[in-house]
CSV table of C-alpha atoms and ligand atoms in Angstrom, one decimal:
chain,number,residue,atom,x,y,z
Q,12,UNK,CA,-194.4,-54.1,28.3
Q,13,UNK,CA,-192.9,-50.4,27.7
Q,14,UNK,CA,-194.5,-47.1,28.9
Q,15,UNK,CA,-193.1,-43.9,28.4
Q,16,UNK,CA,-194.0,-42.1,31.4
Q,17,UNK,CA,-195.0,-43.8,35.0
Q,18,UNK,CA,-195.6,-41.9,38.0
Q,19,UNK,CA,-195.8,-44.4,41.1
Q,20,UNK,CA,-197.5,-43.1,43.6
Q,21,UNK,CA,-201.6,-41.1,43.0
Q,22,UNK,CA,-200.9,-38.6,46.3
Q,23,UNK,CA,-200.8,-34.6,45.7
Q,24,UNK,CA,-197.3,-34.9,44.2
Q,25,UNK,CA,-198.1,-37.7,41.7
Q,26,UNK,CA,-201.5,-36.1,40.6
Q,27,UNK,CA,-199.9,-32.8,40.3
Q,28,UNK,CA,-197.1,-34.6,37.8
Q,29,UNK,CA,-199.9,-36.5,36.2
Q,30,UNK,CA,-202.2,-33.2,35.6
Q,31,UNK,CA,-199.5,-31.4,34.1
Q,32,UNK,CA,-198.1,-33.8,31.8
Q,33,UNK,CA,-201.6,-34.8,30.4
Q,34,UNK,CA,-202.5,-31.1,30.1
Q,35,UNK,CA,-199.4,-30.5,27.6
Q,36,UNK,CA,-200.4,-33.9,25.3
Q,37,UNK,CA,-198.9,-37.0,27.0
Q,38,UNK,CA,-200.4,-39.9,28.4
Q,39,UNK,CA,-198.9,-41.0,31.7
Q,40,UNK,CA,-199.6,-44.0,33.4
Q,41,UNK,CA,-200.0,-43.5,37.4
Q,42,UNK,CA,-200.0,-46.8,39.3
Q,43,UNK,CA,-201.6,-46.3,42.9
Q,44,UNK,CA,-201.3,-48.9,45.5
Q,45,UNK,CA,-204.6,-48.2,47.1
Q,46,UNK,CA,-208.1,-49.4,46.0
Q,47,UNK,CA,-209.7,-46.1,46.1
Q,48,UNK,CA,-209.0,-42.4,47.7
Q,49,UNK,CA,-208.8,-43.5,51.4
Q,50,UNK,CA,-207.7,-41.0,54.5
Q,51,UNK,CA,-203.9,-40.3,55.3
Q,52,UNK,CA,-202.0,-40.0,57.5
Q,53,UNK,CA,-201.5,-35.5,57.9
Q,54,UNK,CA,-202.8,-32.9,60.0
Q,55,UNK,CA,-205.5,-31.8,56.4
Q,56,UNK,CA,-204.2,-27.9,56.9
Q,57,UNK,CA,-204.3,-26.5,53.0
Q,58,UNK,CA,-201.6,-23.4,53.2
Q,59,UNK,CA,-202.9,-20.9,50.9
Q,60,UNK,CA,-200.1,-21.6,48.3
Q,61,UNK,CA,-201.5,-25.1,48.4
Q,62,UNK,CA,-205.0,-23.8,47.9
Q,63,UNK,CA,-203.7,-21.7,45.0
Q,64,UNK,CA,-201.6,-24.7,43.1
Q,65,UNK,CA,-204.8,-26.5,43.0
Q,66,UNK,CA,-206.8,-23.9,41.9
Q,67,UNK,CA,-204.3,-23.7,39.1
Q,68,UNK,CA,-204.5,-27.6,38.7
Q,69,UNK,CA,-208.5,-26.9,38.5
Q,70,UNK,CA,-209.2,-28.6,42.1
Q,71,UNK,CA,-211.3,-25.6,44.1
Q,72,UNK,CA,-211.1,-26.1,47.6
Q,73,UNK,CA,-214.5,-24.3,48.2
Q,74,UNK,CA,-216.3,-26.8,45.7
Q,75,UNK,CA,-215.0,-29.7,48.1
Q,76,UNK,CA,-216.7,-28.1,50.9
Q,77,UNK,CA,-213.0,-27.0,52.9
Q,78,UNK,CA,-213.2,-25.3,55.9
Q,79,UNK,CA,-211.4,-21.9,56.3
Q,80,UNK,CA,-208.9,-21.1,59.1
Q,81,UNK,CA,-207.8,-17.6,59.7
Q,82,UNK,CA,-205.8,-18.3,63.4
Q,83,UNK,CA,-203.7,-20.6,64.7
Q,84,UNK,CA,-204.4,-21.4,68.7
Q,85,UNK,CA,-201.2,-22.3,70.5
Q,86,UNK,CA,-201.8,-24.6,73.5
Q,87,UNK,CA,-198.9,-25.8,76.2
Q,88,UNK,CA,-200.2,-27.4,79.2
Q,89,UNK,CA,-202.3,-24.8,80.8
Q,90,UNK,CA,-201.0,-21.8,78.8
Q,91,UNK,CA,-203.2,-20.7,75.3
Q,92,UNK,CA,-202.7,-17.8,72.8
Q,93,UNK,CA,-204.3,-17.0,69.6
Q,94,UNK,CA,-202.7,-15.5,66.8
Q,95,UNK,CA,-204.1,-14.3,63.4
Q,96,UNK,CA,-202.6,-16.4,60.3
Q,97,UNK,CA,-201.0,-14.1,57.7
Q,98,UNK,CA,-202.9,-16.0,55.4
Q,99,UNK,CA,-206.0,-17.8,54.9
Q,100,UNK,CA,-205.7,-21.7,54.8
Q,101,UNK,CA,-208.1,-24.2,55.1
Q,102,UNK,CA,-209.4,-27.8,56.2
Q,103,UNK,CA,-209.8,-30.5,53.8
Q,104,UNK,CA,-210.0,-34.1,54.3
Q,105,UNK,CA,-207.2,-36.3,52.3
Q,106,UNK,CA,-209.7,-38.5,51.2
Q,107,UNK,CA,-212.3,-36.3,49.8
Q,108,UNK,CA,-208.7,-34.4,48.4
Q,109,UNK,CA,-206.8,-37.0,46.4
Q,110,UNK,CA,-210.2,-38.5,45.3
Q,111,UNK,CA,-211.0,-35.2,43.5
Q,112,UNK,CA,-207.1,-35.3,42.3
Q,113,UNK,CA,-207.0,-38.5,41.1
Q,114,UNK,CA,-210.8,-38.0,39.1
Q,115,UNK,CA,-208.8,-34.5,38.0
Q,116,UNK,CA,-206.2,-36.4,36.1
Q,117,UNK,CA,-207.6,-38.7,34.7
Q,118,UNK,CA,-210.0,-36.7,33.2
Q,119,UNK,CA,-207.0,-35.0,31.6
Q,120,UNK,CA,-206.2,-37.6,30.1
Q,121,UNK,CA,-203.8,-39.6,32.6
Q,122,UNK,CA,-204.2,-43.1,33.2
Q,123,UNK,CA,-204.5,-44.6,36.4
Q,124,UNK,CA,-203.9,-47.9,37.5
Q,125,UNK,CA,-205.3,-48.6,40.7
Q,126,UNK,CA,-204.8,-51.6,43.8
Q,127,UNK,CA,-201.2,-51.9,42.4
Q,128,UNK,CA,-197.9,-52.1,44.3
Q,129,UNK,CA,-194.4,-50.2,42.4
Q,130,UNK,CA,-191.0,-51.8,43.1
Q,131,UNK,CA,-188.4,-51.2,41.5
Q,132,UNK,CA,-186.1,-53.6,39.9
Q,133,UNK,CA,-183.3,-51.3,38.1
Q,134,UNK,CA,-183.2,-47.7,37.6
Q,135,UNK,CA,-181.0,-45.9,34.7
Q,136,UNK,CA,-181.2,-43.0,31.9
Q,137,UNK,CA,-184.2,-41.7,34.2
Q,138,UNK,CA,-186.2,-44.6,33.7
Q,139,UNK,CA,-186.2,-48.1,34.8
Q,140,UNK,CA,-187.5,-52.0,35.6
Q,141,UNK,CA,-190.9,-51.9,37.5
Q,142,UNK,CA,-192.4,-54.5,39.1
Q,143,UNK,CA,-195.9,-54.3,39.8
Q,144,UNK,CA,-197.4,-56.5,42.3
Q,145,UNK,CA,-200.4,-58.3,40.9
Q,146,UNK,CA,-200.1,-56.9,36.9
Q,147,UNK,CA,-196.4,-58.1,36.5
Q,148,UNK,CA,-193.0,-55.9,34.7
Q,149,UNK,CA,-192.9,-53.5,32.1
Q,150,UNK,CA,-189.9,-50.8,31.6
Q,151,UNK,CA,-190.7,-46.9,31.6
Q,152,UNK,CA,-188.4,-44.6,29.9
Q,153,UNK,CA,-189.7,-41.7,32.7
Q,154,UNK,CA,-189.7,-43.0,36.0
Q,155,UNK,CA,-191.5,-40.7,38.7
Q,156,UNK,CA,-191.2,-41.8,42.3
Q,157,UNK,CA,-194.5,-40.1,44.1
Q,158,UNK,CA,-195.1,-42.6,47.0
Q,159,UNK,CA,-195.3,-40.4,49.8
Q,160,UNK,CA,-193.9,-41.5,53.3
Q,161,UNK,CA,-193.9,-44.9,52.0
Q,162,UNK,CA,-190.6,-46.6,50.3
Q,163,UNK,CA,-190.7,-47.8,47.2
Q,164,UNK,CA,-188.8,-51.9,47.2
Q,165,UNK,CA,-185.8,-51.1,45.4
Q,166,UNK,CA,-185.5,-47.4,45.4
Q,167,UNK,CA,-185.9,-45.8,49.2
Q,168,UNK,CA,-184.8,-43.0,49.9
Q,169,UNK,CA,-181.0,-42.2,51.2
Q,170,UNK,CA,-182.2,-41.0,54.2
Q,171,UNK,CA,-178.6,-40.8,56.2
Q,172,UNK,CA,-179.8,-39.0,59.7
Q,173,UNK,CA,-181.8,-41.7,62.5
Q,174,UNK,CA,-185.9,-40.8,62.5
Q,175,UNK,CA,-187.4,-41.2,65.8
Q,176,UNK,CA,-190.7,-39.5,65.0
Q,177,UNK,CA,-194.2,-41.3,64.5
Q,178,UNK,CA,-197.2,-39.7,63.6
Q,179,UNK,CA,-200.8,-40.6,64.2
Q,180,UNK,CA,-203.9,-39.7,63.6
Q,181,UNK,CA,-207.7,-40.0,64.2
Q,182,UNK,CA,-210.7,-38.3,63.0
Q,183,UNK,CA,-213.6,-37.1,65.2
Q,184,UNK,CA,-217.3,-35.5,65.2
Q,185,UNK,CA,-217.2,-33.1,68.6
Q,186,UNK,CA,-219.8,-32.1,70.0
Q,187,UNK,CA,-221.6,-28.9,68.5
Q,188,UNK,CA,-220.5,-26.7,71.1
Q,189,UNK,CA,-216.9,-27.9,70.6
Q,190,UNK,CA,-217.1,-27.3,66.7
Q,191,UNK,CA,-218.6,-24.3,67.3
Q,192,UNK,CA,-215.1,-23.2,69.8
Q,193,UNK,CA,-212.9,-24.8,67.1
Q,194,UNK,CA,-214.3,-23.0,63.8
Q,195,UNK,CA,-211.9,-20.9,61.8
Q,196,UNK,CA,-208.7,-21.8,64.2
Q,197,UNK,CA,-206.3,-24.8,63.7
Q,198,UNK,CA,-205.0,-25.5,67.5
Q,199,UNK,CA,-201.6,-26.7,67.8
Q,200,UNK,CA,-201.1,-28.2,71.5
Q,201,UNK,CA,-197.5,-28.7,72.3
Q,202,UNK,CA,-195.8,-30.9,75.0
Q,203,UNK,CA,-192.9,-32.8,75.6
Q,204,UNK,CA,-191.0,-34.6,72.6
Q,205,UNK,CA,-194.0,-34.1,70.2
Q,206,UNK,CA,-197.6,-31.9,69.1
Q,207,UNK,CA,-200.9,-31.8,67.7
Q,208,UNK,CA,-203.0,-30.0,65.7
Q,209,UNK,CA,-206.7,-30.2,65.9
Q,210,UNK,CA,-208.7,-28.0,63.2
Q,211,UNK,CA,-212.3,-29.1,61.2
Q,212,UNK,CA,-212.5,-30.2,58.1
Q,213,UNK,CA,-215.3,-30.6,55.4
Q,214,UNK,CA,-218.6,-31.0,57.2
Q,215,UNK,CA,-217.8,-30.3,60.7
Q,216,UNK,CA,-215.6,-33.1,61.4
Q,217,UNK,CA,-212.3,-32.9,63.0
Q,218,UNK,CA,-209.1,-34.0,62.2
Q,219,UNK,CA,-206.5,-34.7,65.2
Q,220,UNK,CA,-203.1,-35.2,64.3
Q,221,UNK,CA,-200.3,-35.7,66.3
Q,222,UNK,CA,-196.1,-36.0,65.7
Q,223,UNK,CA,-194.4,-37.6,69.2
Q,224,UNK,CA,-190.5,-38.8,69.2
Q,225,UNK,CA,-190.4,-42.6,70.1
Q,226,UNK,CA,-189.2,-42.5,73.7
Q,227,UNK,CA,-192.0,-39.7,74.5
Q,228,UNK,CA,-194.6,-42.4,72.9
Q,229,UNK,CA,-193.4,-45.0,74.9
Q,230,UNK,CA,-192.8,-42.9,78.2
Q,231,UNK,CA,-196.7,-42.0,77.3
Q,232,UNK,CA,-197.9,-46.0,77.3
Q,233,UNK,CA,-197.1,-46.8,73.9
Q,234,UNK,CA,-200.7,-46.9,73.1
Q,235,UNK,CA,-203.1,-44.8,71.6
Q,236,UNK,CA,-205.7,-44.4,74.3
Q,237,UNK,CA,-203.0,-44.0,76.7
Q,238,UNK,CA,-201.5,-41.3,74.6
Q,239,UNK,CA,-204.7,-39.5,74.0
Q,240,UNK,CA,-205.6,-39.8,77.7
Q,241,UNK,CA,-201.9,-38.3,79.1
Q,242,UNK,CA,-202.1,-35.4,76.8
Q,243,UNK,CA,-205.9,-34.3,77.7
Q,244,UNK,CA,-205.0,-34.7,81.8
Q,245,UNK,CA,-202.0,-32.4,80.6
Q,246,UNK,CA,-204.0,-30.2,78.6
Q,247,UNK,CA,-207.4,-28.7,79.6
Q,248,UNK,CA,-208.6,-27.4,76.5
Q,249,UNK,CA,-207.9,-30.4,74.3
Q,250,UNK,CA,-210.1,-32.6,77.4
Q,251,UNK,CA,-213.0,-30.1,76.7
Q,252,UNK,CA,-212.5,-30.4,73.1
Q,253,UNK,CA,-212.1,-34.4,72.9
Q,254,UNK,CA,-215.3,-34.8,75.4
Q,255,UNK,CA,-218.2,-36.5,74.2
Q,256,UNK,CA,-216.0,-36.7,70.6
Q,257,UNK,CA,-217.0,-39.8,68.9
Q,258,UNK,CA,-213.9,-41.1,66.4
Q,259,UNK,CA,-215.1,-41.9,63.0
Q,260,UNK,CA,-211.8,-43.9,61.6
Q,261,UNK,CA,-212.3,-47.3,62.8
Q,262,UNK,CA,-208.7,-47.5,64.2
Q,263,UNK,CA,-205.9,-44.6,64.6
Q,264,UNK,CA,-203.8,-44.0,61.8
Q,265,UNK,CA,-199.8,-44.5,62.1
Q,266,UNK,CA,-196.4,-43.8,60.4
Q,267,UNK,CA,-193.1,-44.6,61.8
Q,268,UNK,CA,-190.1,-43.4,61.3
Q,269,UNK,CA,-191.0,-40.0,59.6
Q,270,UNK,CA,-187.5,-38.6,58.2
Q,271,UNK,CA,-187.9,-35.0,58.8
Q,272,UNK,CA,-185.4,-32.5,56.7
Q,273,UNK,CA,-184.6,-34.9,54.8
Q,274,UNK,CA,-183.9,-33.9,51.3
Q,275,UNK,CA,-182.9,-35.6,48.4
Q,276,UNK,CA,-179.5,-34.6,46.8
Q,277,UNK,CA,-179.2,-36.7,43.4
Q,278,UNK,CA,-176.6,-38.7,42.5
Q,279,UNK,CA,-175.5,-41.7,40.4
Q,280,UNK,CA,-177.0,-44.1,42.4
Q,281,UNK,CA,-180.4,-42.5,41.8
Q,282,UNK,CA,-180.7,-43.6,37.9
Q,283,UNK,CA,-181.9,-40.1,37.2
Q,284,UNK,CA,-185.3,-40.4,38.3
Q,285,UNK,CA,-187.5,-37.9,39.3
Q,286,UNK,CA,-188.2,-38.4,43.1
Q,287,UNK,CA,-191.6,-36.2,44.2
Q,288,UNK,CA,-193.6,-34.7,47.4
Q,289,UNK,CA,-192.1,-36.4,50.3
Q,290,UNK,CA,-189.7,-39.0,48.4
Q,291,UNK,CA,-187.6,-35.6,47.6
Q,292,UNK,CA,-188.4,-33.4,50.7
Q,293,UNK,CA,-189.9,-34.1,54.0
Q,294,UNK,CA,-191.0,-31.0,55.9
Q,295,UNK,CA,-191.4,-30.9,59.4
Q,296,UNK,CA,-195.3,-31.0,59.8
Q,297,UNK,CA,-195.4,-27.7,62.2
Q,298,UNK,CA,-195.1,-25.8,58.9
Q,299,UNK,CA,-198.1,-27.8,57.2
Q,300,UNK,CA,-196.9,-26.9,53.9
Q,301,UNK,CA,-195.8,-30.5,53.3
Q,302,UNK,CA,-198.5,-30.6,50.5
Q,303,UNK,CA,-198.0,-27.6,49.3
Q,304,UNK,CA,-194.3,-28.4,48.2
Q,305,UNK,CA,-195.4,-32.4,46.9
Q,306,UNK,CA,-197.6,-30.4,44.6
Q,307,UNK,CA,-194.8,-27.7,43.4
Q,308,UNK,CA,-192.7,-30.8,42.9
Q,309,UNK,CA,-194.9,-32.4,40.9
Q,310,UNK,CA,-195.1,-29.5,38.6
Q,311,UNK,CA,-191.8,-29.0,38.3
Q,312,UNK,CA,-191.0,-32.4,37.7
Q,313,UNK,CA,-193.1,-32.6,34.7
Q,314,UNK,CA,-192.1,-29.1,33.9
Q,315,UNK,CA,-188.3,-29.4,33.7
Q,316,UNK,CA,-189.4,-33.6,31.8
Q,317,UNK,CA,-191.3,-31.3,29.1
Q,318,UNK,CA,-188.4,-28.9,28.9
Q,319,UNK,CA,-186.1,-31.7,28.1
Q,320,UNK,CA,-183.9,-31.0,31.5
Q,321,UNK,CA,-182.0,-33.4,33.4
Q,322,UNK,CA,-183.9,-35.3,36.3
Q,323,UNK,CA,-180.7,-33.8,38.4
Q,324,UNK,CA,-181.3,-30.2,37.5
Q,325,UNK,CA,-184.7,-30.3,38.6
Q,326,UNK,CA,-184.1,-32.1,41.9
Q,327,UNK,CA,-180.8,-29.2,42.5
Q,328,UNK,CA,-183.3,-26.5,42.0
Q,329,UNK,CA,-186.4,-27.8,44.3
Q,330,UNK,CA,-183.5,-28.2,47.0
Q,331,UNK,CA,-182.1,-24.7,46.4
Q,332,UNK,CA,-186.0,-23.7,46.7
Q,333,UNK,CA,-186.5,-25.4,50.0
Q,334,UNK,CA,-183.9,-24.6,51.4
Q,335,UNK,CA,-184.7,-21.3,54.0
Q,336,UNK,CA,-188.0,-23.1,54.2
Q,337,UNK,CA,-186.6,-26.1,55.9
Q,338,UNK,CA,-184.3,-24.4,58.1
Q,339,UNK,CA,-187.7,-22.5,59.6
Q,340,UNK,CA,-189.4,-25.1,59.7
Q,341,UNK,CA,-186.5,-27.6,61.9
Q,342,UNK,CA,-185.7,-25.0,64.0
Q,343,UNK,CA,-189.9,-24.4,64.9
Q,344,UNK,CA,-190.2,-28.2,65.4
Q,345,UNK,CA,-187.3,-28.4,67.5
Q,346,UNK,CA,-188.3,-25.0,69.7
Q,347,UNK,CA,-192.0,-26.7,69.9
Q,348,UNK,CA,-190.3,-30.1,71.6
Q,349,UNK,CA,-188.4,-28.4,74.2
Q,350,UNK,CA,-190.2,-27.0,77.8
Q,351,UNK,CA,-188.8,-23.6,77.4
Q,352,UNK,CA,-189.0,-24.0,73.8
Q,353,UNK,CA,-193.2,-24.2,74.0
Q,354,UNK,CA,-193.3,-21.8,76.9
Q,355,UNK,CA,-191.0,-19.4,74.7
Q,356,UNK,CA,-193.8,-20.2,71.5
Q,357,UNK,CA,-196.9,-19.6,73.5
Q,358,UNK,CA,-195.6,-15.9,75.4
Q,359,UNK,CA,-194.5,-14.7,72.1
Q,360,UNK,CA,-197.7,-15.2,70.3
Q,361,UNK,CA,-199.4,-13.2,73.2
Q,362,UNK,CA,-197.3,-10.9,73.7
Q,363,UNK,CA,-195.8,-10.4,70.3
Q,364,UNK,CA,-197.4,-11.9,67.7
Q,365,UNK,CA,-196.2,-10.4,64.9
Q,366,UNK,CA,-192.8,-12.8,65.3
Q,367,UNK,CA,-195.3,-15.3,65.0
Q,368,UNK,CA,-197.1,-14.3,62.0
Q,369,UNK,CA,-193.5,-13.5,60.5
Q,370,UNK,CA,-192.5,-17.3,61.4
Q,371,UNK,CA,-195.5,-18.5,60.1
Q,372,UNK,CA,-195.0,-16.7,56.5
Q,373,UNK,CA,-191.1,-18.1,56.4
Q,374,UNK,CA,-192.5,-21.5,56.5
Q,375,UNK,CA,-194.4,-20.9,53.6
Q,376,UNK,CA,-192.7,-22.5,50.3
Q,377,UNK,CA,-191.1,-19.1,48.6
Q,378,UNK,CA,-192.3,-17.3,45.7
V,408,FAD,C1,-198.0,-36.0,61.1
V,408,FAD,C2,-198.1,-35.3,59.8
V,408,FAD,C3,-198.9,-34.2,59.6
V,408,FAD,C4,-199.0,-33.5,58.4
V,408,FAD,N1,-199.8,-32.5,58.3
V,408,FAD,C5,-199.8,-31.8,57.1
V,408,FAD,C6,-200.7,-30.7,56.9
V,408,FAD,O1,-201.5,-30.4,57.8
V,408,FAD,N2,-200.6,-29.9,55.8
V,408,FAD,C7,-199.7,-30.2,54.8
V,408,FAD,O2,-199.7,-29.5,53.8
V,408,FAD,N3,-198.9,-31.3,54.9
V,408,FAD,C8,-198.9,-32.1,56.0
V,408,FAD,N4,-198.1,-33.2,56.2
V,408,FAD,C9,-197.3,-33.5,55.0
V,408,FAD,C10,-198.1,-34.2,53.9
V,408,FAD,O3,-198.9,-35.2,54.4
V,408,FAD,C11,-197.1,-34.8,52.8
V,408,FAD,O4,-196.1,-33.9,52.6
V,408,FAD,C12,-197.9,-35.1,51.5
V,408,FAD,O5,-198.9,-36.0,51.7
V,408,FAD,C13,-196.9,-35.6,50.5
V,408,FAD,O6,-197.6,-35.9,49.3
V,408,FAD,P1,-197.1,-37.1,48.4
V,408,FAD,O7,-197.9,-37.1,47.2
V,408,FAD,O8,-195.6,-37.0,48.2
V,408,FAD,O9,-197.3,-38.4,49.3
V,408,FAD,P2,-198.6,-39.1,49.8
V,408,FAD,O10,-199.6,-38.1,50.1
V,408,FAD,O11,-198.1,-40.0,50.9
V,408,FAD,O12,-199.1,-40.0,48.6
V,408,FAD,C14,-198.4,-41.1,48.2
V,408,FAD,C15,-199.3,-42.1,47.4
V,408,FAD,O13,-198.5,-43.2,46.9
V,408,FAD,C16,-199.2,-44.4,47.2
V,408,FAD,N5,-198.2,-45.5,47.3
V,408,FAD,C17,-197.3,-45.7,48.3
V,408,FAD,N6,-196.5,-46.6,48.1
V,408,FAD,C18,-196.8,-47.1,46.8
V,408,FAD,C19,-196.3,-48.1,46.0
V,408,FAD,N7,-195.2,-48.9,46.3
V,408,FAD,N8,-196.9,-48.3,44.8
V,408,FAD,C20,-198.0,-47.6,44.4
V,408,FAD,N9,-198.5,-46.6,45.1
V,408,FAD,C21,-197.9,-46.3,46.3
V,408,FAD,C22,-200.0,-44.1,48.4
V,408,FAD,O14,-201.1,-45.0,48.5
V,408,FAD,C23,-200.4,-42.7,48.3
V,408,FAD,O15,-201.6,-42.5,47.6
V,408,FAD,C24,-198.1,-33.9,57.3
V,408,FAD,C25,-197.2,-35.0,57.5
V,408,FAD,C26,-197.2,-35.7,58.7
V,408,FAD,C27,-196.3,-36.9,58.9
């Protein structure tokens, strides 16, 4: 079977790909592995450019019941301080987020093909061989890669540098007098080789998020429980925060081997596709503007295909675009992982917080 355009992958990158191609005429297909719009794996902080792309894409974060954060509380061991976002973000579950997404495309026209699995058999000319687990081969002319943090069989992504990072998370109803202390602030609570953020969501839940280096995990039990109960004996405000919590996934979420910085240069080997979101560019998740950027790259993407550019070109400029941003955003993940590096983080934003509302615009994708 032949398609013209197929985006693997129904996250915030592929939707955003999917919305804008079916908004200028053309029908893409969008083959999703999952059965319906499930929770992720990411801390659900909506930057405001996020908030405005989606706006644009005709998502409205206040329709979907998001939360709104004005102040981000820095937390290291016993040590807190509160400084005032430059911006206005807010808290939205992934699931109640890429459901609304998804219905958003295909209501422009898109067509999505859901409980399917992309791997790729042959790439070239921008298109290539697919083969779909369960609904068998066909050949698109447009190939977009949009599946997240997951590899696609047959076209992963030339990640060069080792990734020792795993990310978990879990979702939780606090207590009311715990919502109550969390309302309007996402808290970021640093320690050694990793951090969390905790922040509500839609409906007063919380999300809990956390990024840990391998050997920290392991040095911390390996286990999830153990993990959770090391880092509230270390940290007395996320103890009062987690008490009485009740979790409301029915296990932890996990990712392994997260490939921060890593972004995609094209090349040859690529077949000219158009890699999205976090198959072209993986942020470090202190920033949490990873969404923001899968949803300017889905735009652009089908942008520069509707132009008639080069798959290259387009993949040249988003690195070009990312660039300053990334180098923020390393350097803040690196300080954050480091003993002086979170005492360092934590003073400033007492003492000084404008640094910290200056750091917090530069990780912001640029205008
Ligand atoms: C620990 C952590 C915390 C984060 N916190 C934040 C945050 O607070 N704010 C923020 O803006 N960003 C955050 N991010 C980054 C953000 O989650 C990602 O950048 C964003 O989800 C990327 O969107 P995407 O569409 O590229 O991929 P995804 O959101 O991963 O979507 C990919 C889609 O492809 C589907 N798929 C996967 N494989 C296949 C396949 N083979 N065939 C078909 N379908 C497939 C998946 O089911 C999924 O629906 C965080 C990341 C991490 C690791």
């Amino acid at each position: 079977m032949d398609e013209a355009l197929v985006i693997a992958g129904g996250g915030p990158a592929g939707t955003a790909a999917a919305l804008t191609l079916a908004r200028a005429g053309q029908s893409p297909l969008v083959i999703e592995r999952g059965e319906a719009a499930d929770e992720k794996l990411c801390g659900c902080f909506l930057s405001s450019e996020t908030e405005a792309m989606l706006a644009r894409l005709g998502v409205e974060a206040d329709r979907l019941g998001a939360s709104t954060i004005d102040r981000v509380r820095l937390v290291a061991a016993h040590r807190s301080a509160e400084v005032r976002l430059p911006f206005r973000a807010r808290g939205l579950s992934r699931h109640r987020l890429d459901g609304a997404l998804i219905e958003a495309a295909a209501r422009a026209g898109a067509r999505i093909v859901r409980e399917t699995i992309v791997a790729v058999a042959e790439t070239g000319g921008g298109g290539g061989e697919i083969e779909t687990r369960g609904k068998g081969r066909l050949r698109a002319s447009t190939l977009f890669l949009a599946t997240g943090k997951h590899e696609v069989r047959g076209a992963a992504r030339p990640v060069t540098e080792p990734c020792h990072n795993i990310g978990l998370k879990q979702m939780f109803a606090l207590s009311p007098r715990q919502r109550e202390r969390l309302a309007g602030a996402v808290e970021l609570y640093l320690f050694d080789g990793g951090y969390a953020g905790l922040q509500l969501v839609e409906n007063g839940r919380a999300n809990f998020c956390l990024v840990i280096g391998d050997s920290a995990w392991r040095a911390r039990g390996g286990a999830w429980d153990d993990l959770v109960r090391s880092l509230t004996d270390e940290m007395p405000m996320l103890k009062e925060r987690l008490e009485g919590a009740e979790p409301l996934l029915a296990r932890p979420l996990a990712v392994a081997r997260i490939p921060y910085g890593f972004l995609h240069t094209p090349g040859s080997a690529d077949g000219g596709v158009y890699r999205l979101g976090d198959q072209a560019a993986v942020i470090p998740s202190f920033s949490g503007d990873g969404m923001a950027i899968a949803l300017h790259s889905g735009i652009a993407a089908a942008d520069s295909f509707l132009a008639g550019s080069a798959a290259a070109d387009y993949q040249m400029r988003l690195r070009r675009r990312l660039a300053r941003q990334f180098a923020v955003a390393g350097g803040l993940h690196r300080l954050a992982s480091t003993g002086p590096g979170r005492t360092g983080l934590v003073a400033t934003a007492r003492h000084w917080p404008l640094p910290m509302r200056w750091a917090a615009s530069l990780t912001r994708l640029s205008g």
